[in-house]
Short mmCIF file of C-alpha atoms in Angstrom, two decimals:
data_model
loop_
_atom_site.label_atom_id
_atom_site.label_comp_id
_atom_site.label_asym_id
_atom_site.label_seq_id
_atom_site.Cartn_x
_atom_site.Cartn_y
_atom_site.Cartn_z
CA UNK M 1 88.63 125.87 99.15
CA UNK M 2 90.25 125.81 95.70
CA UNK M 3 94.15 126.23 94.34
CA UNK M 4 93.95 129.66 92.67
CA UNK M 5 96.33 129.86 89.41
CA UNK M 6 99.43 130.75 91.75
CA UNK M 7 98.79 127.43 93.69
CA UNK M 8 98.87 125.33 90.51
CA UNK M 9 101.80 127.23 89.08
CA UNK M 10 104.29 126.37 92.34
CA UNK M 11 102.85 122.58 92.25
CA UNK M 12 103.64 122.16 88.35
CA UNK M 13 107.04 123.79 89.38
CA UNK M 14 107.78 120.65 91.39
CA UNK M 15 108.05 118.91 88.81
CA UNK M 16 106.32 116.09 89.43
CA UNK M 17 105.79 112.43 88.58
CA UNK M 18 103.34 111.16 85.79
CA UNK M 19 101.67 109.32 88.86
CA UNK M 20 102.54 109.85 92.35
CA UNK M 21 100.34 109.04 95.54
CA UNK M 22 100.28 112.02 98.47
CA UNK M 23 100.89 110.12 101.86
CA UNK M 24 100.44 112.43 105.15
CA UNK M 25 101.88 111.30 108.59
CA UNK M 26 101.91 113.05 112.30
CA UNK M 27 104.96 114.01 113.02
CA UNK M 28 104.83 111.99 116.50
CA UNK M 29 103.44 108.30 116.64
CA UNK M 30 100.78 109.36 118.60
CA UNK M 31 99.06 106.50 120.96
CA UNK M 32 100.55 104.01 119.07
CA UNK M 33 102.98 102.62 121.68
CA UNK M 34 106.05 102.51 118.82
CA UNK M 35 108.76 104.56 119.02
CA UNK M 36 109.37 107.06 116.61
CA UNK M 37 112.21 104.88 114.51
CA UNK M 38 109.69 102.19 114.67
CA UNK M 39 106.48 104.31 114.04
CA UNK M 40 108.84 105.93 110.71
CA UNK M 41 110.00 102.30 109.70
CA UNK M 42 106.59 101.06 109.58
CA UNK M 43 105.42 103.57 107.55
CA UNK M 44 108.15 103.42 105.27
CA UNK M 45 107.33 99.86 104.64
CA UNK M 46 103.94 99.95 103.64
CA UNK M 47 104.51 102.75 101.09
CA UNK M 48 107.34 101.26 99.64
CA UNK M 49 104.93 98.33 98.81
CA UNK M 50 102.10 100.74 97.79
CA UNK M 51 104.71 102.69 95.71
CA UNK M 52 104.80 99.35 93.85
CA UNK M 53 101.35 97.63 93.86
CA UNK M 54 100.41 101.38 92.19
CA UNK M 55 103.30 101.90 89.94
CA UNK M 56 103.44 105.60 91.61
CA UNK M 57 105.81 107.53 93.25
CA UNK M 58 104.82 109.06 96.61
CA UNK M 59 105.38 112.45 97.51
CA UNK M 60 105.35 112.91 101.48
CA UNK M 61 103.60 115.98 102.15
CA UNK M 62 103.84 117.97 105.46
CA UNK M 63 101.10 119.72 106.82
CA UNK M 64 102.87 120.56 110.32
CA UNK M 65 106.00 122.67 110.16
CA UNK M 66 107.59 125.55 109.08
CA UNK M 67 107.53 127.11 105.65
CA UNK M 68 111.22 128.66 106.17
CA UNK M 69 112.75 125.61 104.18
CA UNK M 70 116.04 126.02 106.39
CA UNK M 71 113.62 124.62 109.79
CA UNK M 72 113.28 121.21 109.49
CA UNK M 73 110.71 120.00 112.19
CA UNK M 74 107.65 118.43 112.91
CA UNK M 75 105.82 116.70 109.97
CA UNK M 76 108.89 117.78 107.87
CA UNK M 77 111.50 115.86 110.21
CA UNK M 78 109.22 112.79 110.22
CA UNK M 79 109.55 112.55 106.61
CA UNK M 80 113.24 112.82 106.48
CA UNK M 81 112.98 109.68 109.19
CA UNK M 82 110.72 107.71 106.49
CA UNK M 83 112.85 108.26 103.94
CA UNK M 84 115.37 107.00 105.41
CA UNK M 85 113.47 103.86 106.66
CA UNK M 86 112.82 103.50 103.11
CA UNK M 87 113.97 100.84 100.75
CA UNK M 88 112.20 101.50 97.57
CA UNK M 89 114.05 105.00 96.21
CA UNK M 90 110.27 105.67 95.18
CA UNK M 91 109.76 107.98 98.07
CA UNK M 92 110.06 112.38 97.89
CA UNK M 93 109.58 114.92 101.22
CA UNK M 94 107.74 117.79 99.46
CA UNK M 95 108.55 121.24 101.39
CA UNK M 96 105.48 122.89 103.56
CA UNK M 97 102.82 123.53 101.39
CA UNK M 98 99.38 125.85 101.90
CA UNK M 99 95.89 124.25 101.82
CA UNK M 100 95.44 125.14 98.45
CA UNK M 101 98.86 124.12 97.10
CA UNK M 102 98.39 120.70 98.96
CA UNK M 103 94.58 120.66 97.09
CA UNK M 104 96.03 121.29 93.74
CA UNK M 105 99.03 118.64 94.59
CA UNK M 106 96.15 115.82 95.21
CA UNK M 107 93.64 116.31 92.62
CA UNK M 108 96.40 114.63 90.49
CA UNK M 109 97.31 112.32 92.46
CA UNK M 110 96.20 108.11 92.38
CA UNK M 111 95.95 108.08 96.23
CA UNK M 112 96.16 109.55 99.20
CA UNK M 113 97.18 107.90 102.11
CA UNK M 114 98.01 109.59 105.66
CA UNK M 115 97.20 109.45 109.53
CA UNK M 116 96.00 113.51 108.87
CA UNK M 117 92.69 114.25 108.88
CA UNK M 118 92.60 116.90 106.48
CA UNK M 119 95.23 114.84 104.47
CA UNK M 120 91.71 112.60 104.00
CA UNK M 121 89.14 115.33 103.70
CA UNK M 122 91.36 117.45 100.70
CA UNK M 123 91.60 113.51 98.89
CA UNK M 124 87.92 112.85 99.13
CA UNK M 125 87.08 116.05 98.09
CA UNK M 126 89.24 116.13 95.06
CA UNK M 127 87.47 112.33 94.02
CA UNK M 128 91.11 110.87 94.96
CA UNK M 129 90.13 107.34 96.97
CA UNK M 130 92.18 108.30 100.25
CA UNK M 131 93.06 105.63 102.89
CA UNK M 132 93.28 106.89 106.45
CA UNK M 133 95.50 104.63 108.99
CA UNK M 134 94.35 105.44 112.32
CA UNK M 135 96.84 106.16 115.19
CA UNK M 136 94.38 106.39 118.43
CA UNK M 137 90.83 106.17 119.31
CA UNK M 138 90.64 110.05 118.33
CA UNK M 139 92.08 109.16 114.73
CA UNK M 140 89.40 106.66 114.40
CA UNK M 141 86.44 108.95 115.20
CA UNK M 142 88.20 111.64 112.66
CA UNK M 143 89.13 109.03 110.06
CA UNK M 144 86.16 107.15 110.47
CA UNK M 145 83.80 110.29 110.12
CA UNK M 146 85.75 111.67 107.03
CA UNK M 147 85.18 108.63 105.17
CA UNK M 148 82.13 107.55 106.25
CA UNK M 149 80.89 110.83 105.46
CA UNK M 150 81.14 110.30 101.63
CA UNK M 151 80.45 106.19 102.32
CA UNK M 152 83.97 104.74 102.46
CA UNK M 153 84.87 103.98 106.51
CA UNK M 154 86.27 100.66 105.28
CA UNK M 155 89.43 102.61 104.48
CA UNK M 156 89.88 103.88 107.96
CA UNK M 157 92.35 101.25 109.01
CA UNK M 158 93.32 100.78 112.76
CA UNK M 159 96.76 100.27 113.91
CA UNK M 160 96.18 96.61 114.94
CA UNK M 161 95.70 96.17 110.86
CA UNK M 162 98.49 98.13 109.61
CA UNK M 163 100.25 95.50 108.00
CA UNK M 164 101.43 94.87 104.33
CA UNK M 165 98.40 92.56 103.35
CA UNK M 166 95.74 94.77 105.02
CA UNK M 167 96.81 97.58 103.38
CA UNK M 168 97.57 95.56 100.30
CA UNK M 169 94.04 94.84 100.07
CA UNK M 170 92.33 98.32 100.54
CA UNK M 171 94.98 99.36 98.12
CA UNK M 172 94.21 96.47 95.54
CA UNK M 173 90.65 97.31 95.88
CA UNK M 174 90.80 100.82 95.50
CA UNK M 175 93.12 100.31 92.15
CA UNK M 176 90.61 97.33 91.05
CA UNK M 177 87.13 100.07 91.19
CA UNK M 178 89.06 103.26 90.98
CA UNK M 179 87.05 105.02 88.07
CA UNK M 180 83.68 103.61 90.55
CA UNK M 181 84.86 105.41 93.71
CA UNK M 182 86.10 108.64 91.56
CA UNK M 183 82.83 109.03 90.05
CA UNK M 184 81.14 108.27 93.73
CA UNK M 185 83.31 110.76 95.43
CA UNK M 186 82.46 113.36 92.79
CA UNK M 187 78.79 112.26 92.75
CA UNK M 188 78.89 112.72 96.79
CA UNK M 189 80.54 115.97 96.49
CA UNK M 190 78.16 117.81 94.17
CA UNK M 191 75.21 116.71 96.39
CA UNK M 192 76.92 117.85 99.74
#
């Protein structure tokens, strides 16, 4: 699947960052046992500290919802929640996007990060190191099988680990070998 000209064009007319991270949450907390303020909060948290170990912005990105901008649900209504949760200011709820307008939004981007599958598969595919925080024992056989599939399952990270200095690390290690795993991912994706 690839952004045709049209894609690019309304991506560029977001005017985006000079670095931004794409970050991808369910709209509902899923098995997680938190409650949707807490499940938003959380969230929040660790990309406000991401937002700064990177030096990035991060642009939420829906991929469940509407496209009539004036229908706020799902994915979309679960970023105004982590927003708000949100202490950093570093932090932007992109509207609904297509497939390809959400591939040509994260082939420029320094990370992905999400609990969405696909939100994985488009950043692996694109060489962008993606980091998939898993929500229930189905997450983990989705996250787990997207990147193990192109050799990075250590960046499937369960729900018991979602705290600032897990993620901290996977992010720190990610930034420390980023031009390594970008030429692996691209390496892995002409041979598949």
């Amino acid at each position: 699947l690839e952004p045709r000209a049209q894609d690019v064009q309304r991506i560029e007319a977001l005017g985006l960052p000079d670095r931004y991270l794409v970050a991808s949450f369910t709209y509902h907390a899923g098995l997680t046992g938190l409650s949707r303020a807490e499940y938003q909060s959380l969230i929040a948290g660790l990309l406000d500290d991401v937002a700064a170990r990177l030096d990035a912005e991060v642009l939420l990105v829906p991929h469940c919802g509407s496209f009539q901008s004036d229908q706020v649900s799902f994915d979309r209504a679960n970023d105004q929640g982590i927003l708000a949760a949100s202490a950093s200011g570093r932090l932007r709820a992109l509207p609904m996007l297509t497939a390809r307008e959400a591939i040509a939004l994260t082939r420029g981007a320094v990370l992905s990060i999400s609990t969405r599958y696909h939100a994985t598969v488009f950043g692996t595919s694109r060489a962008v190191p993606s980091v998939g925080l898993v929500t229930s024992y189905y997450s983990s056989v989705r996250m787990a099988g997207a990147l193990g599939n192109v050799g990075l399952s250590q960046f499937a990270i369960p729900l018991s680990e979602w705290t600032a200095p897990v993620v901290a690390q996977a992010v720190d290690e990610i930034a420390e070998f980023d031009a390594e795993l970008r030429r692996h991912l691209r390496e892995v994706h002409e041979l598949r």
